[in-house]
Amino acid sequence: VKQMHFMDPDLQKCGGGDDAKIHEEEETPSQVAEVEVKKDLENMHLGEHLHFNVLSFANRSPLVSFTMFLLKRLDLVAVLNLIEDRFVAFLTKVENGYDPENPYHNATHAADVTQRLFTILCTSGIYPLWINPVEMFAAILAAVIHDYGHPGRNNQFMIETQDPIANQHNDQHVLENHSLYMCLGLMSEHNFTRNMSKKDRNMLRTTVIAMVLSTDMAEHFKVISQFEKITNKDLRNISSFTPSRSRSLSIHQILHGESNAKTLRPDQRLLLLQMAIKVADLGHTTLREAEHVAWVQSLETEFFKQGDVERERNLTVSPLSDRTKERNGPANGKNQIGFFEVICSPLYMAWAKVFPECSSLVDQLNANLRYWRKDAENVLNEIVLNSA
């Protein structure tokens, strides 16, 4: 069996490498499997579609395979001189650190957010026009680790029960800080950025921390407000830089300052990334109906598991977490309507206004909202008929 290492020229739209390079070498069985996975990801056009269905890949270590595939599309392993075997070992530990018993906050969710964030940043032209390779790597890394070690309980539960994790982080961004604390330790242990400059390592660390903390829903409206403020004031011309222009830039051009990364202040670039990871994190709401509903059902199962624990401990059962109440959970049309209208629509509308290349996210979000409105209407009709 021969192994082929290559980068498709068609994938240069995010600053891909040179012409295809082919090396032949004998492979082990694990390498054969790796090549097969890569071929599948190529055939599935990973990193190209905003509505990619990660669930079809859920049982094949998606976090490791997706991350490496996406990094190599941009040639970032070589550009940043990462120590690849150390990084793969790090990714493997991270993937194994996601609890497979969590119906929602598991490694498949992390892989889903990672691939969607990558696609959003490329489709919108943010990379390579507005951020540099270190920031792009930081974004991918933040998505990979953002829910690491998630216990299947929310921040409020951890605080109310005075869980040791909450105590460790002084009740502040409890689970987000927990993921960062554990993964920053793993990064030091594996030291895959050893060859990067101190300046770049510091940028990487700062960006990852800020992005992961922004995934706390407590920060939701603050991030949207700040994003709308800078887009109204400072980034009025951002949409004039189209994806077709970004695809023409090579890694060589980016590294020699031919992008607009220096046009924005560091805090502005960071805010773009914080907003982008939020768009990616809630992205199941923009998937096709069947896939979206499957994610919501998984989330409901996880909520109900927390509610069961709260009931056992004689605690007040959290909202949407009481399985003893009919149609109480997230998979209830009435509850989803509120979530879409209050949380999701403002987020995606603000993003698509600045980056119209991502407008299909809003289109599918609205289609799913119509589904939940119909669901709520059917329940109401059923109640009326039963009471007649």
mmCIF file of C-alpha atoms in Angstrom:
data_model
loop_
_atom_site.group_PDB
_atom_site.id
_atom_site.type_symbol
_atom_site.label_atom_id
_atom_site.label_comp_id
_atom_site.label_asym_id
_atom_site.label_seq_id
_atom_site.Cartn_x
_atom_site.Cartn_y
_atom_site.Cartn_z
ATOM 1 C CA VAL A 1 0.000 0.000 0.000
ATOM 2 C CA LYS A 2 1.331 3.414 -0.920
ATOM 3 C CA GLN A 3 0.695 6.585 1.068
ATOM 4 C CA MET A 4 0.051 9.870 -0.693
ATOM 5 C CA HIS A 5 0.635 13.233 1.012
ATOM 6 C CA PHE A 6 -0.819 16.113 -0.904
ATOM 7 C CA MET A 7 -2.689 19.358 -0.843
ATOM 8 C CA ASP A 8 -5.300 19.859 -3.532
ATOM 9 C CA PRO A 9 -4.755 23.185 -5.363
ATOM 10 C CA ASP A 10 -8.525 23.734 -5.124
ATOM 11 C CA LEU A 11 -8.107 23.976 -1.370
ATOM 12 C CA GLN A 12 -5.901 27.063 -1.654
ATOM 13 C CA LYS A 13 -8.848 29.355 -0.987
ATOM 14 C CA CYS A 14 -7.671 29.643 2.618
ATOM 15 C CA GLY A 15 -4.034 30.078 1.705
ATOM 16 C CA GLY A 16 -3.146 26.510 0.746
ATOM 17 C CA GLY A 17 0.282 25.285 -0.221
ATOM 18 C CA ASP A 18 2.043 24.650 -3.491
ATOM 19 C CA ASP A 19 1.393 21.989 -6.091
ATOM 20 C CA ALA A 20 0.653 18.464 -4.937
ATOM 21 C CA LYS A 21 3.596 16.655 -3.405
ATOM 22 C CA ILE A 22 3.672 12.893 -3.560
ATOM 23 C CA HIS A 23 5.841 10.654 -1.469
ATOM 24 C CA GLU A 24 5.746 6.889 -1.543
ATOM 25 C CA GLU A 25 6.434 4.767 1.480
ATOM 26 C CA GLU A 26 5.280 1.500 2.964
ATOM 27 C CA GLU A 27 2.479 1.862 5.475
ATOM 28 C CA THR A 28 1.436 0.215 8.704
ATOM 29 C CA PRO A 29 -2.218 -0.830 9.173
ATOM 30 C CA SER A 30 -2.855 2.298 11.264
ATOM 31 C CA GLN A 31 -1.445 4.460 8.493
ATOM 32 C CA VAL A 32 -3.685 2.709 5.984
ATOM 33 C CA ALA A 33 -6.668 3.577 8.169
ATOM 34 C CA GLU A 34 -5.451 7.164 8.391
ATOM 35 C CA VAL A 35 -5.280 7.444 4.610
ATOM 36 C CA GLU A 36 -8.789 6.039 4.310
ATOM 37 C CA VAL A 37 -10.094 8.607 6.781
ATOM 38 C CA LYS A 38 -8.365 11.386 4.865
ATOM 39 C CA LYS A 39 -9.937 10.232 1.609
ATOM 40 C CA ASP A 40 -13.355 10.176 3.250
ATOM 41 C CA LEU A 41 -12.880 13.705 4.563
ATOM 42 C CA GLU A 42 -11.817 14.883 1.120
ATOM 43 C CA ASN A 43 -14.857 13.261 -0.439
ATOM 44 C CA MET A 44 -17.062 14.885 2.198
ATOM 45 C CA HIS A 45 -15.436 18.274 1.447
ATOM 46 C CA LEU A 46 -14.653 18.950 5.084
ATOM 47 C CA GLY A 47 -13.948 22.628 5.653
ATOM 48 C CA GLU A 48 -15.897 23.785 2.623
ATOM 49 C CA HIS A 49 -19.553 23.595 3.668
ATOM 50 C CA LEU A 50 -21.188 25.661 6.395
ATOM 51 C CA HIS A 51 -23.781 22.942 6.971
ATOM 52 C CA PHE A 52 -21.473 19.936 7.240
ATOM 53 C CA ASN A 53 -22.988 16.903 9.041
ATOM 54 C CA VAL A 54 -20.400 15.725 11.573
ATOM 55 C CA LEU A 55 -22.760 13.098 13.004
ATOM 56 C CA SER A 56 -21.977 10.802 10.086
ATOM 57 C CA PHE A 57 -18.380 10.679 11.360
ATOM 58 C CA ALA A 58 -19.100 10.452 15.092
ATOM 59 C CA ASN A 59 -17.571 7.012 15.706
ATOM 60 C CA ARG A 60 -14.255 7.633 13.938
ATOM 61 C CA SER A 61 -12.275 9.881 16.327
ATOM 62 C CA PRO A 62 -13.449 13.022 14.546
ATOM 63 C CA LEU A 63 -11.623 15.539 16.712
ATOM 64 C CA VAL A 64 -8.122 14.286 15.911
ATOM 65 C CA SER A 65 -8.803 13.514 12.256
ATOM 66 C CA PHE A 66 -10.750 16.718 11.539
ATOM 67 C CA THR A 67 -8.192 18.960 13.218
ATOM 68 C CA MET A 68 -5.179 17.497 11.442
ATOM 69 C CA PHE A 69 -6.963 17.489 8.098
ATOM 70 C CA LEU A 70 -7.931 21.161 8.441
ATOM 71 C CA LEU A 71 -4.516 22.281 9.648
ATOM 72 C CA LYS A 72 -2.846 20.583 6.702
ATOM 73 C CA ARG A 73 -5.268 22.207 4.282
ATOM 74 C CA LEU A 74 -3.683 25.489 5.329
ATOM 75 C CA ASP A 75 -0.198 24.028 5.707
ATOM 76 C CA LEU A 76 -0.166 25.449 9.244
ATOM 77 C CA VAL A 77 1.843 22.582 10.708
ATOM 78 C CA ALA A 78 4.736 23.549 8.439
ATOM 79 C CA VAL A 79 4.151 27.314 8.487
ATOM 80 C CA LEU A 80 4.198 27.458 12.298
ATOM 81 C CA ASN A 81 6.858 24.761 12.602
ATOM 82 C CA LEU A 82 4.677 22.694 14.937
ATOM 83 C CA ILE A 83 6.053 19.383 16.216
ATOM 84 C CA GLU A 84 3.491 17.168 14.571
ATOM 85 C CA ASP A 85 3.836 13.957 16.569
ATOM 86 C CA ARG A 86 3.610 15.909 19.832
ATOM 87 C CA PHE A 87 0.550 17.765 18.589
ATOM 88 C CA VAL A 88 -1.200 14.567 17.520
ATOM 89 C CA ALA A 89 -0.480 13.091 20.964
ATOM 90 C CA PHE A 90 -1.968 16.238 22.531
ATOM 91 C CA LEU A 91 -5.083 15.998 20.340
ATOM 92 C CA THR A 92 -5.527 12.357 21.247
ATOM 93 C CA LYS A 93 -5.452 13.175 24.953
ATOM 94 C CA VAL A 94 -7.932 15.990 24.433
ATOM 95 C CA GLU A 95 -10.318 13.787 22.473
ATOM 96 C CA ASN A 96 -10.103 11.111 25.155
ATOM 97 C CA GLY A 97 -10.774 13.782 27.790
ATOM 98 C CA TYR A 98 -14.254 14.446 26.426
ATOM 99 C CA ASP A 99 -16.747 12.193 28.231
ATOM 100 C CA PRO A 100 -18.416 9.875 25.689
ATOM 101 C CA GLU A 101 -21.295 9.449 28.144
ATOM 102 C CA ASN A 102 -22.263 13.085 27.619
ATOM 103 C CA PRO A 103 -25.072 13.068 25.054
ATOM 104 C CA TYR A 104 -24.173 16.573 23.818
ATOM 105 C CA HIS A 105 -20.931 17.986 25.249
ATOM 106 C CA ASN A 106 -18.662 15.310 23.835
ATOM 107 C CA ALA A 107 -15.807 15.023 21.333
ATOM 108 C CA THR A 108 -18.220 14.990 18.402
ATOM 109 C CA HIS A 109 -19.541 18.399 19.467
ATOM 110 C CA ALA A 110 -15.957 19.689 19.728
ATOM 111 C CA ALA A 111 -15.188 18.371 16.239
ATOM 112 C CA ASP A 112 -18.379 19.958 14.934
ATOM 113 C CA VAL A 113 -17.478 23.358 16.357
ATOM 114 C CA THR A 114 -13.891 23.039 15.091
ATOM 115 C CA GLN A 115 -14.820 22.301 11.495
ATOM 116 C CA ARG A 116 -17.552 24.939 11.459
ATOM 117 C CA LEU A 117 -15.289 27.646 12.875
ATOM 118 C CA PHE A 118 -12.660 26.799 10.262
ATOM 119 C CA THR A 119 -15.231 27.025 7.478
ATOM 120 C CA ILE A 120 -16.697 30.286 8.780
ATOM 121 C CA LEU A 121 -13.297 31.961 9.003
ATOM 122 C CA CYS A 122 -12.389 30.875 5.484
ATOM 123 C CA THR A 123 -15.766 31.491 3.843
ATOM 124 C CA SER A 124 -15.995 34.980 5.320
ATOM 125 C CA GLY A 125 -12.442 35.814 4.236
ATOM 126 C CA ILE A 126 -11.349 36.533 7.809
ATOM 127 C CA TYR A 127 -8.490 34.152 7.142
ATOM 128 C CA PRO A 128 -6.206 35.080 5.532
ATOM 129 C CA LEU A 129 -7.303 38.703 5.106
ATOM 130 C CA TRP A 130 -7.823 39.780 8.689
ATOM 131 C CA ILE A 131 -5.974 37.361 10.951
ATOM 132 C CA ASN A 132 -2.533 35.798 10.709
ATOM 133 C CA PRO A 133 -1.561 32.095 10.816
ATOM 134 C CA VAL A 134 -0.900 32.138 14.573
ATOM 135 C CA GLU A 135 -4.384 33.518 15.221
ATOM 136 C CA MET A 136 -5.934 30.992 12.849
ATOM 137 C CA PHE A 137 -4.197 28.157 14.686
ATOM 138 C CA ALA A 138 -5.332 29.657 18.005
ATOM 139 C CA ALA A 139 -8.925 29.695 16.756
ATOM 140 C CA ILE A 140 -8.798 26.045 15.751
ATOM 141 C CA LEU A 141 -7.148 25.113 19.046
ATOM 142 C CA ALA A 142 -9.758 27.045 21.054
ATOM 143 C CA ALA A 143 -12.558 25.169 19.308
ATOM 144 C CA VAL A 144 -10.836 21.841 19.948
ATOM 145 C CA ILE A 145 -10.547 22.370 23.701
ATOM 146 C CA HIS A 146 -13.503 24.632 24.493
ATOM 147 C CA ASP A 147 -15.590 21.981 26.325
ATOM 148 C CA TYR A 148 -12.784 19.650 27.420
ATOM 149 C CA GLY A 149 -13.630 17.728 30.579
ATOM 150 C CA HIS A 150 -17.254 18.901 30.517
ATOM 151 C CA PRO A 151 -19.152 17.018 33.256
ATOM 152 C CA GLY A 152 -22.542 17.177 31.551
ATOM 153 C CA ARG A 153 -23.716 19.785 34.060
ATOM 154 C CA ASN A 154 -23.923 23.536 33.569
ATOM 155 C CA ASN A 155 -22.042 26.307 35.352
ATOM 156 C CA GLN A 156 -24.925 27.142 37.655
ATOM 157 C CA PHE A 157 -25.142 23.533 38.853
ATOM 158 C CA MET A 158 -21.420 23.521 39.618
ATOM 159 C CA ILE A 159 -21.774 26.747 41.604
ATOM 160 C CA GLU A 160 -24.933 25.760 43.463
ATOM 161 C CA THR A 161 -23.418 22.438 44.561
ATOM 162 C CA GLN A 162 -20.107 24.101 45.462
ATOM 163 C CA ASP A 163 -18.325 21.623 43.250
ATOM 164 C CA PRO A 164 -14.521 21.621 43.671
ATOM 165 C CA ILE A 165 -14.191 22.827 40.077
ATOM 166 C CA ALA A 166 -16.338 25.870 40.871
ATOM 167 C CA ASN A 167 -14.338 26.516 44.026
ATOM 168 C CA GLN A 168 -11.083 26.298 42.093
ATOM 169 C CA HIS A 169 -12.216 29.005 39.678
ATOM 170 C CA ASN A 170 -14.045 31.218 42.199
ATOM 171 C CA ASP A 171 -17.408 30.613 40.484
ATOM 172 C CA GLN A 172 -16.171 32.523 37.414
ATOM 173 C CA HIS A 173 -16.676 30.960 33.954
ATOM 174 C CA VAL A 174 -16.428 27.655 35.804
ATOM 175 C CA LEU A 175 -16.429 25.070 33.027
ATOM 176 C CA GLU A 176 -14.648 27.306 30.523
ATOM 177 C CA ASN A 177 -11.846 27.974 33.013
ATOM 178 C CA HIS A 178 -11.736 24.268 33.835
ATOM 179 C CA SER A 179 -11.246 23.348 30.169
ATOM 180 C CA LEU A 180 -8.516 25.968 29.834
ATOM 181 C CA TYR A 181 -6.729 24.971 33.029
ATOM 182 C CA MET A 182 -6.572 21.323 32.011
ATOM 183 C CA CYS A 183 -5.646 21.923 28.365
ATOM 184 C CA LEU A 184 -3.037 24.603 29.007
ATOM 185 C CA GLY A 185 -1.375 22.010 31.209
ATOM 186 C CA LEU A 186 -1.531 19.468 28.394
ATOM 187 C CA MET A 187 -0.045 22.031 26.004
ATOM 188 C CA SER A 188 2.904 22.538 28.346
ATOM 189 C CA GLU A 189 3.293 18.798 28.760
ATOM 190 C CA HIS A 190 3.412 18.094 25.026
ATOM 191 C CA ASN A 191 5.189 21.333 24.074
ATOM 192 C CA PHE A 192 4.278 21.106 20.403
ATOM 193 C CA THR A 193 4.863 24.871 19.974
ATOM 194 C CA ARG A 194 8.471 24.678 21.137
ATOM 195 C CA ASN A 195 9.784 25.933 17.785
ATOM 196 C CA MET A 196 7.548 29.013 17.719
ATOM 197 C CA SER A 197 8.863 32.363 18.905
ATOM 198 C CA LYS A 198 7.983 33.523 22.411
ATOM 199 C CA LYS A 199 5.928 36.340 20.913
ATOM 200 C CA ASP A 200 3.871 33.913 18.840
ATOM 201 C CA ARG A 201 3.419 31.507 21.747
ATOM 202 C CA ASN A 202 2.141 34.366 23.892
ATOM 203 C CA MET A 203 -0.281 35.437 21.157
ATOM 204 C CA LEU A 204 -1.473 31.854 20.817
ATOM 205 C CA ARG A 205 -2.098 31.475 24.541
ATOM 206 C CA THR A 206 -3.840 34.849 24.939
ATOM 207 C CA THR A 207 -6.123 34.238 21.960
ATOM 208 C CA VAL A 208 -7.092 30.716 23.022
ATOM 209 C CA ILE A 209 -7.955 31.864 26.542
ATOM 210 C CA ALA A 210 -10.100 34.789 25.373
ATOM 211 C CA MET A 211 -11.937 32.695 22.795
ATOM 212 C CA VAL A 212 -12.778 29.829 25.150
ATOM 213 C CA LEU A 213 -14.010 32.220 27.862
ATOM 214 C CA SER A 214 -16.289 33.901 25.323
ATOM 215 C CA THR A 215 -18.188 30.628 24.827
ATOM 216 C CA ASP A 216 -19.722 31.085 28.296
ATOM 217 C CA MET A 217 -23.343 32.011 27.567
ATOM 218 C CA ALA A 218 -23.038 34.632 30.305
ATOM 219 C CA GLU A 219 -20.871 36.564 27.806
ATOM 220 C CA HIS A 220 -23.311 36.184 24.898
ATOM 221 C CA PHE A 221 -24.934 39.600 24.730
ATOM 222 C CA LYS A 222 -21.736 41.406 25.676
ATOM 223 C CA VAL A 223 -19.836 39.879 22.745
ATOM 224 C CA ILE A 224 -22.636 40.633 20.265
ATOM 225 C CA SER A 225 -22.885 44.235 21.503
ATOM 226 C CA GLN A 226 -19.146 44.806 21.188
ATOM 227 C CA PHE A 227 -19.104 43.225 17.728
ATOM 228 C CA GLU A 228 -21.941 45.426 16.491
ATOM 229 C CA LYS A 229 -20.193 48.473 17.910
ATOM 230 C CA ILE A 230 -16.931 47.908 16.054
ATOM 231 C CA THR A 231 -18.632 46.847 12.822
ATOM 232 C CA ASN A 232 -20.704 50.005 12.841
ATOM 233 C CA LYS A 233 -17.746 52.230 13.667
ATOM 234 C CA ASP A 234 -14.437 50.670 12.646
ATOM 235 C CA LEU A 235 -15.057 47.910 10.119
ATOM 236 C CA ARG A 236 -17.425 49.520 7.668
ATOM 237 C CA ASN A 237 -15.303 48.472 4.706
ATOM 238 C CA ILE A 238 -14.629 44.917 5.835
ATOM 239 C CA SER A 239 -17.135 43.405 3.390
ATOM 240 C CA SER A 240 -15.308 44.951 0.444
ATOM 241 C CA PHE A 241 -12.630 42.289 0.872
ATOM 242 C CA THR A 242 -14.315 39.363 -0.778
ATOM 243 C CA PRO A 243 -13.538 35.652 -0.364
ATOM 244 C CA SER A 244 -12.348 35.560 -3.985
ATOM 245 C CA ARG A 245 -9.659 38.059 -3.035
ATOM 246 C CA SER A 246 -8.685 36.041 0.054
ATOM 247 C CA ARG A 247 -8.354 32.850 -1.958
ATOM 248 C CA SER A 248 -5.752 34.496 -4.180
ATOM 249 C CA LEU A 249 -3.376 34.979 -1.267
ATOM 250 C CA SER A 250 -0.759 32.339 -0.625
ATOM 251 C CA ILE A 251 0.904 31.524 2.674
ATOM 252 C CA HIS A 252 4.012 33.305 1.335
ATOM 253 C CA GLN A 253 2.002 36.485 0.751
ATOM 254 C CA ILE A 254 0.382 36.299 4.183
ATOM 255 C CA LEU A 255 3.704 35.877 5.945
ATOM 256 C CA HIS A 256 5.093 38.857 4.043
ATOM 257 C CA GLY A 257 2.352 41.214 5.149
ATOM 258 C CA GLU A 258 0.096 41.174 2.107
ATOM 259 C CA SER A 259 -3.050 40.494 4.172
ATOM 260 C CA ASN A 260 -4.916 43.090 6.205
ATOM 261 C CA ALA A 261 -4.126 41.540 9.584
ATOM 262 C CA LYS A 262 -2.228 44.657 10.621
ATOM 263 C CA THR A 263 -5.092 46.927 9.537
ATOM 264 C CA LEU A 264 -7.139 45.939 12.578
ATOM 265 C CA ARG A 265 -5.997 46.436 16.131
ATOM 266 C CA PRO A 266 -5.298 43.236 18.087
ATOM 267 C CA ASP A 267 -8.434 43.746 20.201
ATOM 268 C CA GLN A 268 -10.556 44.064 17.048
ATOM 269 C CA ARG A 269 -9.127 40.882 15.554
ATOM 270 C CA LEU A 270 -9.705 39.078 18.837
ATOM 271 C CA LEU A 271 -13.321 40.210 18.940
ATOM 272 C CA LEU A 272 -13.862 38.847 15.425
ATOM 273 C CA LEU A 273 -12.590 35.484 16.644
ATOM 274 C CA GLN A 274 -14.702 35.566 19.807
ATOM 275 C CA MET A 275 -17.797 36.256 17.742
ATOM 276 C CA ALA A 276 -16.860 33.575 15.227
ATOM 277 C CA ILE A 277 -16.476 30.838 17.846
ATOM 278 C CA LYS A 278 -19.887 31.737 19.254
ATOM 279 C CA VAL A 279 -21.381 31.426 15.774
ATOM 280 C CA ALA A 280 -19.704 28.033 15.456
ATOM 281 C CA ASP A 281 -20.634 26.847 18.961
ATOM 282 C CA LEU A 282 -24.380 27.338 18.411
ATOM 283 C CA GLY A 283 -24.113 26.102 14.840
ATOM 284 C CA HIS A 284 -26.364 23.076 15.206
ATOM 285 C CA THR A 285 -29.209 25.585 14.913
ATOM 286 C CA THR A 286 -28.089 26.216 11.315
ATOM 287 C CA LEU A 287 -27.869 22.584 10.251
ATOM 288 C CA ARG A 288 -30.460 20.832 8.130
ATOM 289 C CA GLU A 289 -33.623 20.093 10.047
ATOM 290 C CA ALA A 290 -33.069 16.404 10.829
ATOM 291 C CA GLU A 291 -29.490 16.970 11.989
ATOM 292 C CA HIS A 292 -30.456 20.000 14.060
ATOM 293 C CA VAL A 293 -33.278 18.125 15.776
ATOM 294 C CA ALA A 294 -30.915 15.237 16.554
ATOM 295 C CA TRP A 295 -28.549 17.638 18.343
ATOM 296 C CA VAL A 296 -31.431 19.213 20.274
ATOM 297 C CA GLN A 297 -32.612 15.799 21.396
ATOM 298 C CA SER A 298 -29.089 15.021 22.620
ATOM 299 C CA LEU A 299 -29.035 18.300 24.507
ATOM 300 C CA GLU A 300 -32.399 17.505 26.081
ATOM 301 C CA THR A 301 -31.121 14.112 27.253
ATOM 302 C CA GLU A 302 -28.144 15.830 28.896
ATOM 303 C CA PHE A 303 -30.384 18.446 30.525
ATOM 304 C CA PHE A 304 -32.686 15.749 31.893
ATOM 305 C CA LYS A 305 -29.721 13.851 33.331
ATOM 306 C CA GLN A 306 -28.753 16.973 35.267
ATOM 307 C CA GLY A 307 -32.353 17.419 36.370
ATOM 308 C CA ASP A 308 -32.408 13.850 37.689
ATOM 309 C CA VAL A 309 -29.331 14.546 39.822
ATOM 310 C CA GLU A 310 -30.854 17.782 41.108
ATOM 311 C CA ARG A 311 -34.038 15.956 42.102
ATOM 312 C CA GLU A 312 -32.044 13.242 43.867
ATOM 313 C CA ARG A 313 -30.192 15.912 45.869
ATOM 314 C CA ASN A 314 -33.389 17.780 46.731
ATOM 315 C CA LEU A 315 -32.240 20.770 44.683
ATOM 316 C CA THR A 316 -34.472 22.976 42.562
ATOM 317 C CA VAL A 317 -34.580 21.371 39.137
ATOM 318 C CA SER A 318 -33.070 23.701 36.530
ATOM 319 C CA PRO A 319 -35.201 25.164 33.734
ATOM 320 C CA LEU A 320 -35.756 22.785 30.793
ATOM 321 C CA SER A 321 -34.322 19.915 32.858
ATOM 322 C CA ASP A 322 -37.365 18.272 34.454
ATOM 323 C CA ARG A 323 -38.319 15.106 32.615
ATOM 324 C CA THR A 324 -41.363 14.654 34.883
ATOM 325 C CA LYS A 325 -43.052 17.645 33.255
ATOM 326 C CA GLU A 326 -44.567 17.081 29.853
ATOM 327 C CA ARG A 327 -42.725 18.787 26.989
ATOM 328 C CA ASN A 328 -40.507 20.664 29.413
ATOM 329 C CA GLY A 329 -37.125 20.197 27.727
ATOM 330 C CA PRO A 330 -35.213 21.868 24.897
ATOM 331 C CA ALA A 331 -36.959 19.693 22.276
ATOM 332 C CA ASN A 332 -40.148 21.638 22.885
ATOM 333 C CA GLY A 333 -41.203 23.983 20.131
ATOM 334 C CA LYS A 334 -42.208 26.774 22.483
ATOM 335 C CA ASN A 335 -38.857 26.650 24.286
ATOM 336 C CA GLN A 336 -36.893 26.578 21.043
ATOM 337 C CA ILE A 337 -38.770 29.571 19.663
ATOM 338 C CA GLY A 338 -37.591 31.652 22.603
ATOM 339 C CA PHE A 339 -34.033 30.388 22.265
ATOM 340 C CA PHE A 340 -33.947 31.148 18.546
ATOM 341 C CA GLU A 341 -35.497 34.590 18.779
ATOM 342 C CA VAL A 342 -33.603 35.836 21.825
ATOM 343 C CA ILE A 343 -30.225 34.087 21.547
ATOM 344 C CA CYS A 344 -29.604 32.800 18.028
ATOM 345 C CA SER A 345 -31.198 35.229 15.584
ATOM 346 C CA PRO A 346 -29.392 38.353 16.886
ATOM 347 C CA LEU A 347 -26.085 36.454 16.753
ATOM 348 C CA TYR A 348 -26.401 35.185 13.189
ATOM 349 C CA MET A 349 -28.027 38.338 11.841
ATOM 350 C CA ALA A 350 -25.165 40.442 13.195
ATOM 351 C CA TRP A 351 -22.591 38.087 11.672
ATOM 352 C CA ALA A 352 -24.236 37.774 8.244
ATOM 353 C CA LYS A 353 -24.671 41.552 8.027
ATOM 354 C CA VAL A 354 -20.905 41.941 8.022
ATOM 355 C CA PHE A 355 -20.089 38.664 6.273
ATOM 356 C CA PRO A 356 -22.871 37.997 3.721
ATOM 357 C CA GLU A 357 -20.929 34.961 2.476
ATOM 358 C CA CYS A 358 -22.345 33.252 5.597
ATOM 359 C CA SER A 359 -25.957 34.267 4.939
ATOM 360 C CA SER A 360 -26.974 30.638 4.381
ATOM 361 C CA LEU A 361 -26.573 30.211 8.150
ATOM 362 C CA VAL A 362 -29.398 32.692 8.668
ATOM 363 C CA ASP A 363 -31.505 31.035 5.967
ATOM 364 C CA GLN A 364 -31.269 27.625 7.618
ATOM 365 C CA LEU A 365 -31.732 29.129 11.088
ATOM 366 C CA ASN A 366 -35.014 30.634 9.907
ATOM 367 C CA ALA A 367 -36.064 27.341 8.336
ATOM 368 C CA ASN A 368 -35.468 25.568 11.640
ATOM 369 C CA LEU A 369 -37.351 28.285 13.497
ATOM 370 C CA ARG A 370 -40.326 27.631 11.224
ATOM 371 C CA TYR A 371 -40.081 23.947 12.167
ATOM 372 C CA TRP A 372 -40.282 24.772 15.886
ATOM 373 C CA ARG A 373 -43.152 27.196 15.357
ATOM 374 C CA LYS A 374 -45.034 24.456 13.563
ATOM 375 C CA ASP A 375 -44.213 22.050 16.395
ATOM 376 C CA ALA A 376 -45.562 24.509 18.973
ATOM 377 C CA GLU A 377 -48.660 25.089 16.874
ATOM 378 C CA ASN A 378 -49.323 21.341 16.651
ATOM 379 C CA VAL A 379 -49.023 20.971 20.425
ATOM 380 C CA LEU A 380 -51.433 23.853 20.969
ATOM 381 C CA ASN A 381 -53.945 22.334 18.534
ATOM 382 C CA GLU A 382 -53.640 19.000 20.333
ATOM 383 C CA ILE A 383 -54.326 20.671 23.697
ATOM 384 C CA VAL A 384 -57.375 22.425 22.255
ATOM 385 C CA LEU A 385 -58.741 19.174 20.794
ATOM 386 C CA ASN A 386 -58.196 17.272 24.026
ATOM 387 C CA SER A 387 -59.962 19.936 26.046
ATOM 388 C CA ALA A 388 -62.962 20.111 23.734
#
